[in-house]
Amino acid sequence: MNKEFMSGNHSFGEAAIRAGCKHYFGYPITPQNELGEYMSEHLPKAGGVFLQSESETAAINMVEGASAVGARVMTSSSSPGISLKQEGISYLAGLELPAVIVNVMRGGPGLGDISAAQGDYFQATRGGGHGDYRTPVYAPASVQEIADLTYKAFDTADKYRTPVMVLSDGLIGQMKEPVVFPKKIEKLPEKEWALRGMGSGPSRLMASFHIDPAVIERHNWKLFRKYQEIEKNETMYETYMTDDADIIAIAYGCTARIAKGAIKRVRKDGIKAGLIRPITLWPFPSQIIKDTASKIKKYIVFEMSTGQMLDDVLLAVEGRIKVQFHGRPGGAIPTPAEFARIIYREYQLESKS
Amino acid sequence: MKLKNPWPIYFKKDVETHYCPGCGHGIVHRLISEAVEELDVGKRTICVNPAGCAVIAYNYLNVDCIESAHGRGTAVATGLKRARPDLFVISYQGDGDLAAIGTAETIHSANRGECFTAVLINNAVYGMTGGQMAPTTLLSQKTTTTPTGRTSGNDGYPLHITDVVATFKGVAYAERVAVNGPAAVQRAKKALKNAFQAQIDGLGYSIIEVLSPCPVNWKMSPIEAWKWIDDVLSKEFPLGVLADRRPKAV
Ligand SMILES: Cc1ncc(C[n+]2csc(CCOP(=O)(O)OP(=O)(O)O)c2C)c(N)n1
Ligand code: SF4
């Protein structure tokens, strides 16, 4: 396989095309414009359709239409645009329609800034739109992972008939790195459930609205069981230098890269620090965090927010050990030196106690 | 006139209607069923159902149906048609749906000349939510949110959305019809068939606006509602062809 040197945003596009995505609907917003631009050039060549929609709202509803007839389909945006897509994502969940939604996060709230941030964790993992649903969320930490997880996101979406989010940020989106792409899928299996016109069979229906509350309740329990399956089968994480660690950082996406840099530094001074990196944010890797808690002194949660994933860590730890938080919100990017200082400080506090 | 089929294939039989007595929705459903049968596209039809009184149009239409969020029917239809250009797609929408919350999707799908047919039910109110003001509500018309009548100062003027999109080059066919009486119904069916044929011929976007009675929210009897369409509603929204960019037969 050839190694290519590519930006994160372009890699989303190439990985999607290789995964058999034939349709992309989206609206420009920085810092993810290169993704739509890539699709506009390469998707038609791959026999697909690129359409610049009039809004993110329109885009996600075009996704509904294309998904309903069985196509592999993608939309992408950055934070403010993802807010506009939430109603549509809720419909996709209710209608059980697969789709891949990319969020290249920027600073917020409001228009915020166009720098990388991680302030959309709650929105991504708590459903975001209305109703009792979940969205699987992949959080790549490198351009290579953008390729691998985008490719995988299409499989997960189809396997469980659910919208899937790939949650990245302006840093990884804009960054160029060597990347090896997965093989191009030439032919996908037909989706039995898709709308296709009656042909010779009975008419088909896709609806999330039911007048009878008993029907909606049954539907919600069905979704719930599906989410349980996803939790059981699809949780992903990476551990780094955790075997002998006294103190473990928990971070995802680009923040995990920065934390790794910090851990390398403090390890030189003999500080036994490690990292747990959630790769799926929902389902969250609670078990490993819970199991590891009994073996170490302290967790430090690093985020580019004022503490969102922190909630999930606290739920997993259940008060067993101390959890320290360090975050930089709104688009300010921390450095490995800054994280290293926090690790030194927490380590010293622990040694004293 | 003798019908080819005693009952249209694409109109479900033996179902109870949930529409109010004198409602226009059921008539339009029946016309759509007849038209797709006569044009032989029923087996490849997908109808997008709106949030509105027609949300369960699939209870009556015997074709593939998909639900859309309020106002987004033409975006869903765009996705369907872009992914499967061989399918025949109808976006069935109320006036609140198509001309208020979904205005952007309406305008842009029409302007792109997306090759599907929008069917707009203009009943001058929000039916499903209980008779509030719609963009099409007439000046001085009383609704539950214009209790003393719509005023231009507060609410602006009745919105002529079909006239607006009729000016777009991407629109192959646009006509406004009514369903208040047998003659009007026949004209409505002809208009639907013209619009559907434009889609079949790949000519672009088509839209049929139907002035449709909502006796319950107009606080009228079904007969009074028919008359009100003739005497009042169609004075604001005159019937007729608004755009016809189909190539002329030679
Ligand atoms: C986002 C959103 N806002 C509001 C509603 C509530 N709602 C449902 S239908 C409707 C208006 C229906 O009026 P119209 O489109 O004119 O159709 P009609 O019922 O008259 O046929 C509204 C406001 C909704 N379902 N979704
Ligand atoms: S409220 Fe009006 S539009 Fe809705 S079903 Fe009743 S008559 Fe028809």
XYZ file of C-alpha atoms and ligand atoms in Angstrom:
637
model
C 0.000 0.000 0.000
C 1.234 3.445 -0.870
C 1.916 5.951 1.803
C 0.480 9.355 1.034
C 1.122 12.711 2.634
C -2.257 14.273 3.230
C -4.233 16.615 5.445
C -6.788 15.271 7.885
C -9.643 16.953 6.039
C -8.639 15.421 2.702
C -8.213 12.042 4.380
C -11.814 12.072 5.575
C -12.847 12.413 1.951
C -10.502 9.799 0.515
C -11.368 7.279 3.229
C -15.080 7.837 2.648
C -14.747 7.310 -1.105
C -12.787 4.114 -0.478
C -15.494 2.964 1.914
C -17.955 3.187 -0.961
C -19.501 6.533 -0.039
C -21.151 7.824 -3.188
C -22.950 10.887 -1.879
C -21.802 13.929 0.028
C -23.986 16.879 1.013
C -22.486 19.801 2.911
C -22.178 23.513 3.480
C -18.866 25.394 3.822
C -17.482 26.220 7.258
C -13.919 26.587 8.498
C -11.886 24.567 9.562
C -13.301 21.706 7.456
C -13.722 23.294 4.006
C -11.015 21.135 2.434
C -13.182 18.072 3.011
C -16.070 19.363 0.919
C -13.642 20.668 -1.682
C -11.972 17.266 -1.909
C -15.348 15.602 -2.386
C -16.347 18.089 -5.088
C -13.281 17.063 -7.067
C -13.046 13.345 -6.390
C -16.576 12.086 -5.760
C -17.900 12.719 -9.298
C -14.818 10.899 -10.663
C -15.748 7.951 -8.460
C -19.241 7.938 -9.956
C -20.801 9.758 -7.030
C -22.627 12.994 -6.294
C -21.281 16.071 -4.509
C -23.840 18.723 -3.679
C -23.212 21.985 -1.873
C -26.437 22.493 0.031
C -28.089 25.772 1.007
C -27.501 25.056 4.707
C -26.389 22.356 7.101
C -30.051 21.718 7.836
C -30.711 20.973 4.185
C -27.573 18.834 3.954
C -28.526 16.479 6.774
C -32.016 16.049 5.308
C -30.529 15.269 1.894
C -28.518 12.660 3.769
C -31.807 11.224 5.037
C -33.100 10.877 1.491
C -29.953 9.282 0.064
C -29.607 6.914 3.013
C -33.237 5.850 2.739
C -32.614 4.418 -0.730
C -29.562 2.556 0.511
C -26.646 4.790 -0.460
C -23.530 5.236 1.661
C -23.657 8.933 2.404
C -21.659 11.515 4.325
C -21.982 15.067 5.523
C -19.464 17.165 7.382
C -19.315 20.459 9.182
C -17.784 22.244 12.132
C -19.396 23.087 15.457
C -22.003 25.781 14.543
C -23.065 23.761 11.500
C -23.293 20.572 13.543
C -25.743 22.360 15.828
C -27.970 22.897 12.784
C -27.772 19.223 11.877
C -29.019 17.976 15.224
C -32.699 17.763 14.298
C -31.788 15.729 11.238
C -29.495 13.427 13.213
C -32.374 12.737 15.591
C -34.564 11.796 12.604
C -31.828 9.506 11.259
C -31.672 7.794 14.654
C -35.466 7.481 14.812
C -35.746 6.240 11.230
C -32.758 3.917 11.765
C -30.878 5.299 8.800
C -27.107 4.875 8.526
C -24.937 7.901 7.735
C -21.541 9.305 8.633
C -21.372 12.807 10.067
C -17.992 14.472 10.491
C -17.512 17.282 13.002
C -14.196 19.128 12.737
C -14.608 21.020 15.999
C -13.795 24.692 16.470
C -14.097 27.061 19.409
C -17.504 28.093 20.729
C -20.097 28.839 21.969
C -21.725 30.962 19.292
C -19.548 31.738 16.320
C -16.537 31.149 18.595
C -13.340 30.953 16.596
C -11.903 28.793 13.851
C -9.196 27.203 15.960
C -9.331 23.613 17.226
C -11.461 22.913 20.305
C -13.272 20.043 22.022
C -16.343 21.828 23.296
C -18.833 19.621 21.414
C -18.250 16.463 23.475
C -21.565 16.754 25.321
C -23.444 17.452 22.087
C -21.822 14.483 20.342
C -22.120 11.897 23.110
C -25.406 12.864 24.734
C -27.442 12.597 21.575
C -27.349 16.258 20.622
C -30.804 16.348 19.094
C -34.120 15.603 20.764
C -35.264 12.205 21.928
C -33.852 9.118 23.580
C -31.082 8.078 21.220
C -27.328 7.652 21.052
C -24.790 8.240 18.338
C -21.601 6.204 18.123
C -18.711 8.679 18.119
C -15.170 7.997 16.862
C -12.410 10.385 17.926
C -9.317 10.116 15.687
C -5.995 11.382 17.027
C -4.022 11.318 13.775
C -4.518 11.578 10.041
C -4.027 7.814 9.819
C -6.805 7.318 12.312
C -9.038 9.701 10.396
C -8.679 7.334 7.457
C -9.182 4.156 9.498
C -12.050 5.390 11.652
C -13.942 7.091 8.823
C -13.777 3.839 6.889
C -14.937 1.944 9.951
C -17.684 4.480 10.698
C -19.475 3.488 7.471
C -19.439 -0.175 8.512
C -20.721 0.600 11.988
C -23.447 2.819 10.548
C -24.624 0.080 8.179
C -24.246 -2.741 10.683
C -26.484 -1.073 13.257
C -28.515 1.168 10.931
C -27.586 4.282 12.832
C -25.980 7.659 12.236
C -22.315 7.656 13.315
C -20.196 10.690 14.106
C -16.492 11.143 13.578
C -15.481 13.861 16.015
C -12.269 15.590 15.085
C -10.970 19.113 15.457
C -9.340 21.896 13.480
C -5.864 20.781 14.471
C -6.016 17.240 13.095
C -8.236 18.361 10.234
C -5.660 20.852 9.010
C -2.565 18.812 9.831
C -0.675 16.859 7.164
C 0.750 13.439 7.979
C 1.696 10.255 6.160
C -1.312 8.003 5.759
C -2.004 4.582 4.274
C -5.578 4.176 3.091
C -7.701 1.053 3.374
C -8.644 -0.784 0.184
C -11.343 0.677 -2.013
C -14.648 -1.148 -1.767
C -15.948 -1.750 -5.279
C -19.291 -3.323 -4.529
C -21.396 -3.129 -1.402
C -24.127 -5.580 -0.483
C -27.675 -4.407 -1.180
C -29.623 -3.083 1.749
C -32.722 -5.172 2.093
C -34.592 -2.527 4.046
C -34.031 0.393 1.658
C -36.853 2.192 -0.127
C -36.836 1.418 -3.844
C -40.393 1.828 -5.005
C -42.790 -1.073 -4.740
C -41.539 -2.963 -7.768
C -43.519 -6.141 -7.429
C -43.647 -6.126 -3.634
C -45.712 -4.309 -1.038
C -45.109 -0.622 -0.376
C -42.495 0.259 2.225
C -42.581 2.893 4.850
C -40.031 4.842 6.840
C -41.482 6.819 9.697
C -40.551 7.743 13.230
C -43.979 9.190 13.979
C -46.603 6.921 15.517
C -49.851 8.110 17.001
C -49.959 5.160 19.395
C -47.616 5.729 22.397
C -47.265 1.969 22.800
C -45.685 1.765 19.331
C -43.208 4.544 20.102
C -42.328 2.903 23.386
C -41.636 -0.395 21.626
C -39.546 1.452 19.051
C -37.511 3.162 21.774
C -36.853 -0.135 23.560
C -35.707 -1.576 20.258
C -33.299 1.327 19.821
C -32.143 0.867 23.406
C -31.278 -2.786 22.793
C -29.363 -1.778 19.700
C -27.372 0.744 21.729
C -26.613 -1.967 24.294
C -25.216 -4.122 21.487
C -23.060 -1.230 20.301
C -21.760 -0.699 23.834
C -20.904 -4.372 24.068
C -19.188 -4.693 20.690
C -17.821 -1.379 19.554
C -15.994 0.269 22.452
C -12.435 1.259 21.463
C -9.527 2.767 23.357
C -5.742 2.864 23.423
C -3.510 2.502 26.466
C -0.023 3.991 26.476
C 2.570 3.199 29.167
C -0.099 2.250 31.667
C 1.398 -1.058 32.896
C 3.601 0.403 35.603
C 1.917 3.794 35.872
C 1.088 5.577 39.136
C -0.656 8.431 37.447
C -2.649 8.181 34.227
C -3.829 10.881 31.894
C -7.134 10.455 30.061
C -7.490 12.431 26.842
C -8.908 11.993 23.330
C -8.200 13.325 19.867
C -5.452 15.912 19.445
C -5.307 16.449 23.213
C -4.193 12.843 23.588
C -1.308 13.529 21.206
C -0.253 16.464 23.349
C -0.606 14.352 26.494
C 1.598 11.645 24.961
C 4.299 14.260 24.385
C 4.003 15.320 28.012
C 4.220 11.711 29.229
C 7.405 11.131 27.208
C 8.960 14.156 28.923
C 8.043 13.254 32.486
C 9.034 9.627 31.966
C 12.622 10.879 31.372
C 12.545 12.117 34.959
C 11.363 8.762 36.206
C 7.752 9.731 36.701
C 5.563 6.756 35.961
C 2.837 8.371 33.925
C 0.621 6.757 31.305
C -2.354 7.489 29.077
C -5.777 6.032 28.400
C -7.140 7.366 25.147
C -10.823 6.773 24.405
C -11.192 6.162 20.658
C -14.958 5.794 20.892
C -16.447 8.545 23.044
C -19.800 6.820 22.938
C -19.672 4.019 23.816
C -17.225 5.318 26.409
C -14.476 2.925 27.590
C -15.682 3.038 31.196
C -14.591 -0.490 32.064
C -10.865 -0.004 31.500
C -10.990 3.263 33.429
C -12.831 1.561 36.272
C -10.468 -1.450 36.309
C -7.333 0.666 36.165
C -8.469 2.945 38.974
C -7.667 0.307 41.605
C -4.051 0.073 40.403
C -3.056 3.734 40.327
C -3.042 6.860 42.478
C -4.668 9.428 40.297
C -6.206 10.234 36.935
C -5.650 13.525 35.183
C -8.204 14.425 32.529
C -6.957 16.717 29.771
C -9.438 18.353 27.426
C -9.759 21.384 25.202
C -12.898 22.342 27.106
C -13.757 23.244 30.686
C -14.528 19.621 31.445
C -16.983 17.544 29.451
C -15.475 14.073 29.030
C -14.574 14.593 32.691
C -18.176 13.652 33.565
C -17.800 10.250 31.917
C -14.502 9.649 33.694
C -16.043 10.546 37.062
C -18.958 8.197 36.370
C -16.526 5.381 35.559
C -14.230 6.027 38.546
C -17.144 6.151 40.996
C -15.059 8.015 43.559
C -12.420 5.276 43.876
C -9.477 7.636 43.322
C -8.834 11.316 42.771
C -9.486 12.759 39.359
C -7.716 16.002 38.492
C -8.875 18.078 35.548
C -6.918 20.416 33.326
C -8.554 22.050 30.337
C -8.135 24.912 27.894
C -11.431 25.954 26.329
C -12.446 27.955 23.299
C -9.732 27.168 20.808
C -6.535 27.763 22.823
C -4.185 24.865 22.094
C -2.151 23.577 25.034
C 1.479 22.418 24.733
C 3.177 19.225 25.921
C 5.250 21.388 28.308
C 2.064 22.719 29.887
C 0.625 19.216 30.364
C 3.988 17.997 31.672
C 3.932 20.728 34.347
C 0.497 19.540 35.448
C 1.713 15.937 35.654
C 4.803 16.983 37.679
C 2.619 18.984 40.037
C 0.065 16.238 40.581
C 2.835 13.677 41.002
C 4.494 15.769 43.687
C 1.192 16.321 45.497
C 0.621 12.573 45.445
C 4.119 11.805 46.774
C 3.594 14.225 49.671
C 0.267 12.756 50.658
C -67.120 8.411 -16.938
C -66.052 4.813 -16.501
C -62.908 4.324 -14.418
C -60.258 1.968 -15.745
C -59.983 0.500 -12.285
C -62.856 0.515 -9.865
C -60.305 1.494 -7.225
C -56.875 3.050 -7.921
C -54.040 0.559 -7.313
C -51.991 3.040 -5.360
C -54.787 4.160 -3.060
C -55.231 1.946 -0.027
C -58.584 0.313 0.400
C -60.597 -0.221 3.545
C -58.759 2.299 5.678
C -60.489 4.804 7.912
C -59.539 8.400 7.204
C -58.221 10.591 9.989
C -58.939 13.755 8.037
C -61.794 16.022 9.099
C -65.033 16.044 7.102
C -64.593 18.207 4.015
C -60.784 18.223 4.183
C -58.924 18.565 0.870
C -55.981 16.289 1.722
C -57.871 13.073 1.002
C -58.965 14.320 -2.412
C -55.396 15.209 -3.364
C -54.139 11.804 -2.174
C -56.665 10.122 -4.405
C -55.657 12.297 -7.378
C -51.992 11.476 -6.828
C -52.817 7.750 -6.703
C -54.770 7.974 -9.956
C -52.099 10.048 -11.695
C -49.168 7.778 -10.817
C -51.218 4.809 -11.979
C -52.199 6.423 -15.262
C -48.601 7.502 -15.911
C -47.370 4.066 -14.886
C -44.857 5.269 -12.300
C -46.501 3.951 -9.132
C -44.069 1.092 -8.743
C -41.121 3.455 -8.643
C -42.746 6.221 -6.614
C -41.507 7.464 -3.285
C -43.638 10.046 -1.537
C -42.114 12.253 1.154
C -44.684 12.842 3.900
C -44.466 16.108 5.833
C -44.990 17.105 9.441
C -48.529 18.410 9.113
C -51.974 16.904 8.750
C -50.604 14.660 5.989
C -47.928 13.140 8.223
C -49.574 9.744 7.831
C -50.378 10.083 4.134
C -48.801 6.621 3.915
C -51.969 5.258 5.505
C -53.739 6.081 2.258
C -51.073 6.128 -0.458
C -50.040 2.644 -1.472
C -46.532 3.655 -2.548
C -43.192 3.756 -0.728
C -43.205 6.644 1.744
C -40.689 8.370 3.954
C -41.239 10.896 6.686
C -39.502 14.255 6.695
C -38.819 16.736 9.466
C -41.096 19.782 9.328
C -40.170 21.799 6.242
C -37.387 19.574 4.958
C -39.365 17.543 2.431
C -37.636 18.987 -0.599
C -34.204 18.343 0.940
C -35.164 14.716 1.585
C -36.546 14.511 -1.936
C -33.271 15.941 -3.257
C -31.334 13.204 -1.466
C -33.665 10.486 -2.751
C -33.536 11.674 -6.317
C -29.779 12.343 -6.373
C -29.120 8.848 -5.060
C -31.718 7.118 -7.268
C -32.530 9.277 -10.312
C -34.645 6.427 -11.702
C -37.210 6.781 -8.925
C -40.280 8.989 -9.145
C -40.364 11.357 -6.185
C -43.134 13.505 -4.739
C -42.667 15.920 -1.860
C -46.100 16.418 -0.330
C -46.207 19.492 1.916
C -48.482 21.933 3.703
C -48.126 25.688 3.298
C -46.508 26.137 6.701
C -44.156 23.303 5.899
C -43.174 24.426 2.413
C -43.459 28.210 2.665
C -42.455 29.050 6.256
C -40.082 26.670 8.020
C -38.958 25.053 4.767
C -38.673 28.150 2.575
C -34.929 27.846 2.064
C -35.169 24.204 1.003
C -38.100 25.033 -1.302
C -36.320 27.919 -3.004
C -33.008 26.164 -3.473
C -34.303 22.797 -4.613
C -36.491 24.600 -7.156
C -33.627 26.797 -8.255
C -31.370 23.779 -8.739
C -34.093 22.278 -10.872
C -34.192 19.114 -8.787
C -36.194 16.624 -10.750
C -39.110 15.871 -8.425
C -42.611 17.212 -7.897
C -43.671 19.284 -4.914
C -47.362 19.181 -4.040
C -48.253 22.161 -1.888
C -51.487 22.090 0.075
C -52.504 25.717 0.625
C -55.242 25.758 3.258
C -54.281 29.205 4.585
C -53.708 27.835 8.107
C -51.597 25.439 10.131
C -53.994 22.531 10.247
C -52.225 19.996 12.365
C -51.326 22.268 15.246
C -54.840 23.650 15.507
C -55.362 26.501 13.084
C -52.591 29.036 13.641
C -51.541 31.627 11.081
C -49.751 30.254 8.022
C -47.612 32.282 5.604
C -50.605 32.019 3.251
C -53.175 33.310 5.747
C -55.130 36.186 4.203
C -55.140 39.735 5.549
C -57.864 40.101 8.206
C -58.322 36.302 8.284
C -58.821 35.123 11.854
C -56.715 32.245 13.098
C -55.816 31.093 16.605
C -52.706 33.290 16.531
C -54.347 36.201 14.678
C -57.455 36.385 16.856
C -58.454 39.769 15.467
C -57.323 38.968 11.942
C -53.950 39.044 10.172
C -52.549 42.541 9.745
C -49.795 43.478 7.325
C -48.219 45.670 9.977
C -47.674 42.802 12.374
C -47.559 39.730 10.147
C -46.735 40.872 6.638
C -48.674 39.737 3.593
C -49.857 36.355 2.280
C -46.804 34.697 0.755
C -47.054 33.657 -2.893
C -44.363 31.020 -2.808
C -45.381 29.253 -6.003
C -45.295 32.540 -7.901
C -41.799 33.080 -6.543
C -40.395 29.699 -7.564
C -42.227 29.901 -10.908
C -39.724 32.600 -11.914
C -36.788 30.198 -11.541
C -35.277 28.705 -14.661
C -34.962 25.337 -12.916
C -38.743 25.045 -12.653
C -40.297 23.128 -15.533
C -43.917 23.390 -14.483
C -45.881 25.297 -11.842
C -49.635 25.575 -11.550
C -52.145 26.596 -8.898
C -55.370 24.606 -8.722
C -58.201 23.965 -6.280
C -60.209 20.931 -5.185
C -63.564 22.545 -4.344
C -65.907 20.729 -6.675
C -65.843 18.172 -9.490
C -64.647 20.510 -12.252
C -61.848 21.920 -10.088
C -60.817 18.389 -9.135
C -60.544 17.383 -12.801
C -58.349 20.400 -13.523
C -56.242 19.600 -10.476
C -55.669 16.084 -11.734
C -54.639 17.342 -15.150
C -52.184 19.743 -13.525
C -50.705 16.956 -11.405
C -50.277 14.832 -14.512
C -48.531 17.694 -16.321
C -46.146 18.158 -13.411
C -45.526 14.428 -13.069
C -44.892 14.107 -16.797
C -42.327 16.916 -16.560
C -40.515 14.881 -13.915
C -40.758 11.697 -15.971
C -39.279 13.589 -18.922
C -36.411 14.795 -16.724
C -37.234 18.456 -17.304
C -36.610 19.636 -13.739
C -38.613 20.828 -10.795
C -42.382 20.924 -10.837
C -44.825 22.214 -8.284
C -48.594 22.077 -7.958
C -50.200 24.334 -5.383
C -53.641 23.182 -4.323
C -56.134 25.524 -2.650
C -57.549 23.045 -0.231
C -60.413 23.346 2.243
C -59.828 23.127 5.985
C -63.419 23.571 7.168
C -62.610 22.862 10.807
C -60.080 25.621 11.199
C -61.937 27.996 8.902
C -64.954 27.403 11.146
C -67.145 26.698 8.140
C -69.206 23.846 6.805
C -67.572 21.899 3.959
C -69.940 23.629 1.489
C -69.095 27.075 2.864
C -65.421 26.192 2.633
C -65.762 25.311 -1.071
C -67.470 28.621 -1.661
C -64.855 30.554 0.326
C -62.155 29.156 -1.955
C -64.016 30.514 -4.992
C -65.057 33.814 -3.474
C -62.074 34.749 -1.314
C -59.001 32.505 -1.289
C -58.648 32.259 -5.072
C -58.916 36.056 -5.355
C -55.635 36.311 -3.414
C -54.187 33.178 -5.042
C -55.535 33.097 -8.610
C -55.702 29.678 -10.250
C -53.742 28.935 -13.373
C -50.427 27.917 -14.883
C -47.609 29.957 -13.349
C -44.708 28.504 -15.280
C -44.468 26.118 -18.215
C -40.951 25.580 -19.523
C -41.706 22.254 -21.142
C -40.519 22.143 -24.739
C -43.436 22.931 -27.044
C -44.684 20.065 -29.144
C -43.935 20.589 -32.832
C -39.457 21.779 13.972
C -40.916 21.671 14.161
N -41.610 22.776 14.516
C -42.940 22.699 14.691
C -43.598 21.518 14.516
C -45.078 21.469 14.764
N -45.854 21.418 13.546
C -46.244 20.262 12.998
S -47.123 20.454 11.612
C -47.049 22.151 11.716
C -47.695 23.051 10.743
C -48.587 22.356 9.820
O -49.148 23.257 8.925
P -49.031 23.074 7.380
O -47.632 22.815 6.991
O -49.670 24.245 6.746
O -49.828 21.712 7.076
P -51.344 21.322 7.382
O -51.330 20.645 8.721
O -52.169 22.563 7.364
O -51.689 20.370 6.303
C -46.294 22.514 12.830
C -46.040 23.923 13.213
C -42.823 20.384 14.147
N -43.377 19.186 13.938
N -41.507 20.498 13.978
S -57.306 20.328 10.299
Fe -57.790 21.021 8.246
S -56.146 20.257 6.941
Fe -56.089 19.113 8.880
S -57.328 17.293 8.534
Fe -58.669 18.809 9.423
S -59.567 19.834 7.645
Fe -57.796 18.727 6.916
